[in-house]
GROMACS .gro file of C-alpha atoms in nm:
model
  199
    1UNK     CA    1   6.176 -17.119  -5.421
    2UNK     CA    2   6.195 -17.194  -5.788
    3UNK     CA    3   6.107 -16.947  -6.058
    4UNK     CA    4   5.815 -17.168  -6.172
    5UNK     CA    5   5.656 -17.139  -5.847
    6UNK     CA    6   5.685 -16.784  -5.816
    7UNK     CA    7   5.554 -16.731  -6.167
    8UNK     CA    8   5.240 -16.960  -6.088
    9UNK     CA    9   5.166 -16.773  -5.780
   10UNK     CA   10   5.188 -16.434  -5.940
   11UNK     CA   11   4.963 -16.573  -6.228
   12UNK     CA   12   4.711 -16.720  -5.976
   13UNK     CA   13   4.684 -16.393  -5.778
   14UNK     CA   14   4.628 -16.196  -6.102
   15UNK     CA   15   4.377 -16.436  -6.234
   16UNK     CA   16   4.184 -16.405  -5.897
   17UNK     CA   17   4.214 -16.026  -5.888
   18UNK     CA   18   4.082 -16.005  -6.223
   19UNK     CA   19   3.786 -16.233  -6.167
   20UNK     CA   20   3.708 -16.073  -5.850
   21UNK     CA   21   3.710 -15.738  -6.019
   22UNK     CA   22   3.502 -15.865  -6.307
   23UNK     CA   23   3.219 -16.004  -6.070
   24UNK     CA   24   3.190 -15.689  -5.871
   25UNK     CA   25   3.190 -15.485  -6.193
   26UNK     CA   26   2.905 -15.714  -6.312
   27UNK     CA   27   2.728 -15.651  -5.973
   28UNK     CA   28   2.723 -15.281  -5.993
   29UNK     CA   29   2.639 -15.228  -6.360
   30UNK     CA   30   2.290 -15.200  -6.503
   31UNK     CA   31   2.145 -15.536  -6.591
   32UNK     CA   32   2.278 -15.687  -6.895
   33UNK     CA   33   2.277 -16.032  -7.071
   34UNK     CA   34   2.600 -16.131  -6.916
   35UNK     CA   35   2.487 -16.042  -6.553
   36UNK     CA   36   2.129 -16.163  -6.581
   37UNK     CA   37   2.274 -16.502  -6.719
   38UNK     CA   38   2.505 -16.539  -6.423
   39UNK     CA   39   2.277 -16.348  -6.165
   40UNK     CA   40   2.281 -16.636  -5.905
   41UNK     CA   41   2.646 -16.685  -5.909
   42UNK     CA   42   2.724 -16.320  -5.880
   43UNK     CA   43   2.486 -16.286  -5.587
   44UNK     CA   44   2.627 -16.570  -5.421
   45UNK     CA   45   2.974 -16.434  -5.452
   46UNK     CA   46   2.889 -16.063  -5.357
   47UNK     CA   47   2.627 -16.096  -5.070
   48UNK     CA   48   2.659 -15.979  -4.780
   49UNK     CA   49   3.032 -15.870  -4.797
   50UNK     CA   50   2.998 -15.648  -5.103
   51UNK     CA   51   2.638 -15.529  -5.078
   52UNK     CA   52   2.593 -15.191  -5.263
   53UNK     CA   53   2.425 -14.904  -5.097
   54UNK     CA   54   2.436 -14.578  -5.268
   55UNK     CA   55   2.211 -14.393  -5.003
   56UNK     CA   56   2.513 -14.206  -4.900
   57UNK     CA   57   2.544 -14.025  -5.232
   58UNK     CA   58   2.205 -14.022  -5.336
   59UNK     CA   59   1.962 -14.029  -5.022
   60UNK     CA   60   1.604 -14.184  -5.067
   61UNK     CA   61   1.377 -13.977  -4.808
   62UNK     CA   62   1.139 -14.198  -4.615
   63UNK     CA   63   0.787 -14.186  -4.762
   64UNK     CA   64   0.604 -14.408  -4.510
   65UNK     CA   65   0.652 -14.480  -4.146
   66UNK     CA   66   0.742 -14.855  -4.102
   67UNK     CA   67   0.670 -15.052  -3.761
   68UNK     CA   68   0.765 -15.395  -3.731
   69UNK     CA   69   0.536 -15.587  -3.491
   70UNK     CA   70   0.529 -15.934  -3.358
   71UNK     CA   71   0.324 -16.184  -3.169
   72UNK     CA   72   0.391 -16.510  -2.996
   73UNK     CA   73   0.235 -16.839  -2.984
   74UNK     CA   74   0.277 -17.002  -2.634
   75UNK     CA   75   0.232 -17.314  -2.441
   76UNK     CA   76   0.115 -17.300  -2.108
   77UNK     CA   77   0.190 -17.569  -1.825
   78UNK     CA   78  -0.179 -17.704  -1.847
   79UNK     CA   79  -0.126 -17.784  -2.203
   80UNK     CA   80  -0.346 -17.491  -2.358
   81UNK     CA   81  -0.188 -17.288  -2.648
   82UNK     CA   82  -0.254 -16.914  -2.652
   83UNK     CA   83  -0.148 -16.633  -2.890
   84UNK     CA   84  -0.030 -16.284  -2.756
   85UNK     CA   85  -0.160 -15.949  -2.898
   86UNK     CA   86   0.062 -15.789  -3.169
   87UNK     CA   87   0.355 -15.601  -2.985
   88UNK     CA   88   0.491 -15.304  -3.189
   89UNK     CA   89   0.870 -15.369  -3.168
   90UNK     CA   90   0.958 -15.046  -3.339
   91UNK     CA   91   0.751 -14.842  -3.092
   92UNK     CA   92   0.936 -15.021  -2.809
   93UNK     CA   93   1.270 -14.905  -2.952
   94UNK     CA   94   1.141 -14.545  -3.015
   95UNK     CA   95   1.004 -14.518  -2.639
   96UNK     CA   96   1.352 -14.648  -2.534
   97UNK     CA   97   1.529 -14.392  -2.734
   98UNK     CA   98   1.311 -14.094  -2.630
   99UNK     CA   99   1.399 -14.145  -2.271
  100UNK     CA  100   1.772 -14.202  -2.287
  101UNK     CA  101   2.018 -13.890  -2.380
  102UNK     CA  102   2.280 -14.126  -2.545
  103UNK     CA  103   2.083 -14.419  -2.712
  104UNK     CA  104   2.284 -14.688  -2.853
  105UNK     CA  105   2.327 -14.733  -3.247
  106UNK     CA  106   2.191 -15.084  -3.207
  107UNK     CA  107   1.893 -14.954  -3.024
  108UNK     CA  108   1.823 -14.692  -3.321
  109UNK     CA  109   1.900 -14.896  -3.627
  110UNK     CA  110   1.923 -15.278  -3.543
  111UNK     CA  111   1.547 -15.368  -3.598
  112UNK     CA  112   1.487 -15.122  -3.869
  113UNK     CA  113   1.787 -15.251  -4.077
  114UNK     CA  114   1.750 -15.592  -4.008
  115UNK     CA  115   1.382 -15.573  -4.127
  116UNK     CA  116   1.478 -15.375  -4.446
  117UNK     CA  117   1.755 -15.648  -4.536
  118UNK     CA  118   1.513 -15.935  -4.464
  119UNK     CA  119   1.247 -15.791  -4.694
  120UNK     CA  120   1.491 -15.719  -4.964
  121UNK     CA  121   1.629 -16.059  -4.944
  122UNK     CA  122   1.302 -16.225  -5.041
  123UNK     CA  123   1.185 -16.332  -5.375
  124UNK     CA  124   0.852 -16.220  -5.526
  125UNK     CA  125   0.657 -16.497  -5.347
  126UNK     CA  126   0.789 -16.395  -4.991
  127UNK     CA  127   1.056 -16.679  -4.960
  128UNK     CA  128   1.419 -16.594  -4.828
  129UNK     CA  129   1.677 -16.593  -5.131
  130UNK     CA  130   1.978 -16.817  -5.064
  131UNK     CA  131   2.200 -16.821  -4.740
  132UNK     CA  132   2.183 -16.458  -4.708
  133UNK     CA  133   1.792 -16.464  -4.693
  134UNK     CA  134   1.777 -16.751  -4.451
  135UNK     CA  135   2.045 -16.554  -4.223
  136UNK     CA  136   1.817 -16.229  -4.240
  137UNK     CA  137   1.515 -16.450  -4.141
  138UNK     CA  138   1.693 -16.587  -3.853
  139UNK     CA  139   1.811 -16.257  -3.759
  140UNK     CA  140   1.485 -16.083  -3.726
  141UNK     CA  141   1.342 -16.380  -3.547
  142UNK     CA  142   1.609 -16.360  -3.279
  143UNK     CA  143   1.544 -15.984  -3.254
  144UNK     CA  144   1.171 -16.059  -3.184
  145UNK     CA  145   1.254 -16.353  -2.951
  146UNK     CA  146   1.465 -16.118  -2.734
  147UNK     CA  147   1.198 -15.885  -2.704
  148UNK     CA  148   0.955 -16.153  -2.590
  149UNK     CA  149   1.177 -16.353  -2.378
  150UNK     CA  150   1.144 -16.737  -2.336
  151UNK     CA  151   0.827 -16.699  -2.144
  152UNK     CA  152   0.520 -16.452  -2.169
  153UNK     CA  153   0.165 -16.451  -2.057
  154UNK     CA  154   0.232 -16.768  -1.831
  155UNK     CA  155   0.363 -17.002  -2.102
  156UNK     CA  156   0.679 -17.085  -2.311
  157UNK     CA  157   0.716 -16.931  -2.635
  158UNK     CA  158   0.689 -17.181  -2.923
  159UNK     CA  159   0.677 -16.962  -3.237
  160UNK     CA  160   0.672 -16.615  -3.350
  161UNK     CA  161   0.503 -16.415  -3.631
  162UNK     CA  162   0.614 -16.109  -3.771
  163UNK     CA  163   0.460 -15.832  -3.982
  164UNK     CA  164   0.530 -15.469  -4.061
  165UNK     CA  165   0.282 -15.206  -4.068
  166UNK     CA  166   0.363 -14.930  -4.321
  167UNK     CA  167   0.173 -14.599  -4.304
  168UNK     CA  168   0.233 -14.350  -4.587
  169UNK     CA  169   0.340 -13.994  -4.469
  170UNK     CA  170   0.078 -13.750  -4.517
  171UNK     CA  171   0.144 -13.443  -4.771
  172UNK     CA  172   0.238 -13.131  -4.615
  173UNK     CA  173  -0.030 -12.876  -4.532
  174UNK     CA  174   0.080 -12.658  -4.836
  175UNK     CA  175   0.043 -12.924  -5.095
  176UNK     CA  176  -0.248 -13.016  -5.289
  177UNK     CA  177  -0.127 -13.371  -5.321
  178UNK     CA  178  -0.363 -13.650  -5.176
  179UNK     CA  179  -0.196 -13.913  -5.022
  180UNK     CA  180  -0.387 -14.215  -4.874
  181UNK     CA  181  -0.243 -14.263  -4.511
  182UNK     CA  182  -0.412 -14.604  -4.449
  183UNK     CA  183  -0.167 -14.860  -4.303
  184UNK     CA  184  -0.072 -15.162  -4.522
  185UNK     CA  185   0.051 -15.493  -4.367
  186UNK     CA  186   0.328 -15.744  -4.466
  187UNK     CA  187   0.250 -16.049  -4.264
  188UNK     CA  188   0.512 -16.352  -4.243
  189UNK     CA  189   0.425 -16.692  -4.139
  190UNK     CA  190   0.474 -16.846  -3.800
  191UNK     CA  191   0.841 -16.916  -3.733
  192UNK     CA  192   0.944 -17.199  -3.476
  193UNK     CA  193   1.163 -17.067  -3.202
  194UNK     CA  194   1.446 -17.262  -3.067
  195UNK     CA  195   1.632 -17.238  -2.721
  196UNK     CA  196   1.920 -17.060  -2.897
  197UNK     CA  197   1.715 -16.781  -3.011
  198UNK     CA  198   1.676 -16.645  -2.663
  199UNK     CA  199   2.059 -16.637  -2.605
   0.00000   0.00000   0.00000
C-alpha cells in the first residue's frame, strides 16, 4: 500500500470524525444561529441513533397519568362497516402487569415509550416529522393492531384510530394548590391497517 493511500485514508477518517463530533456538539448545545440554520440536517443525522435523554441525570416526575386508547373500524361479511368502542390499551397492560410477578420490560414500557416518542416526533400541526416520525407512527399503529387482532366484533379490521387521555395528578392532601384533574384528549386521525401490521 502506497504512502499516499495511507495518508488519504487517515485524512478521510479524521475529517469524518471531526464532522461527526461537530454535528453531535450542535445537537446537544442550546439553540444558536448555526444549529437553527442546519436543524433539519442535524436531526436527520442524529435521529434516532443519537437521541439525547437527560432523564437519568435530571428526572422529570410525572405530572399526569397518560392512557393510550384505540378503536377500530371493521368491515363485516355483509358489507356493513362498524366502529368499536374506545379500548384502553394502557389499562390492558397495567392489568397484565398487576397479575404477573415478573412482567416483561416490553409489557411495562413498550406502549408508553412508543407513544411518547411518537408525540415528540410530530410538528405543531400533528404531522410526523421525517422518517423517524413516520416510523413511530407505524410503530404505535402496529402495537394497537396487535392488541385488536385482524378480526374483532365479527368483522375484519380496516383502520385504527388512537388517542391519549391525559389526566393531571391531583395535589396531595397537605397542599393548597388546586389542580384541575379533568382529562384532556389528543386524538389522531384514522390510519389504514395493512396485513403486515398484524404480523
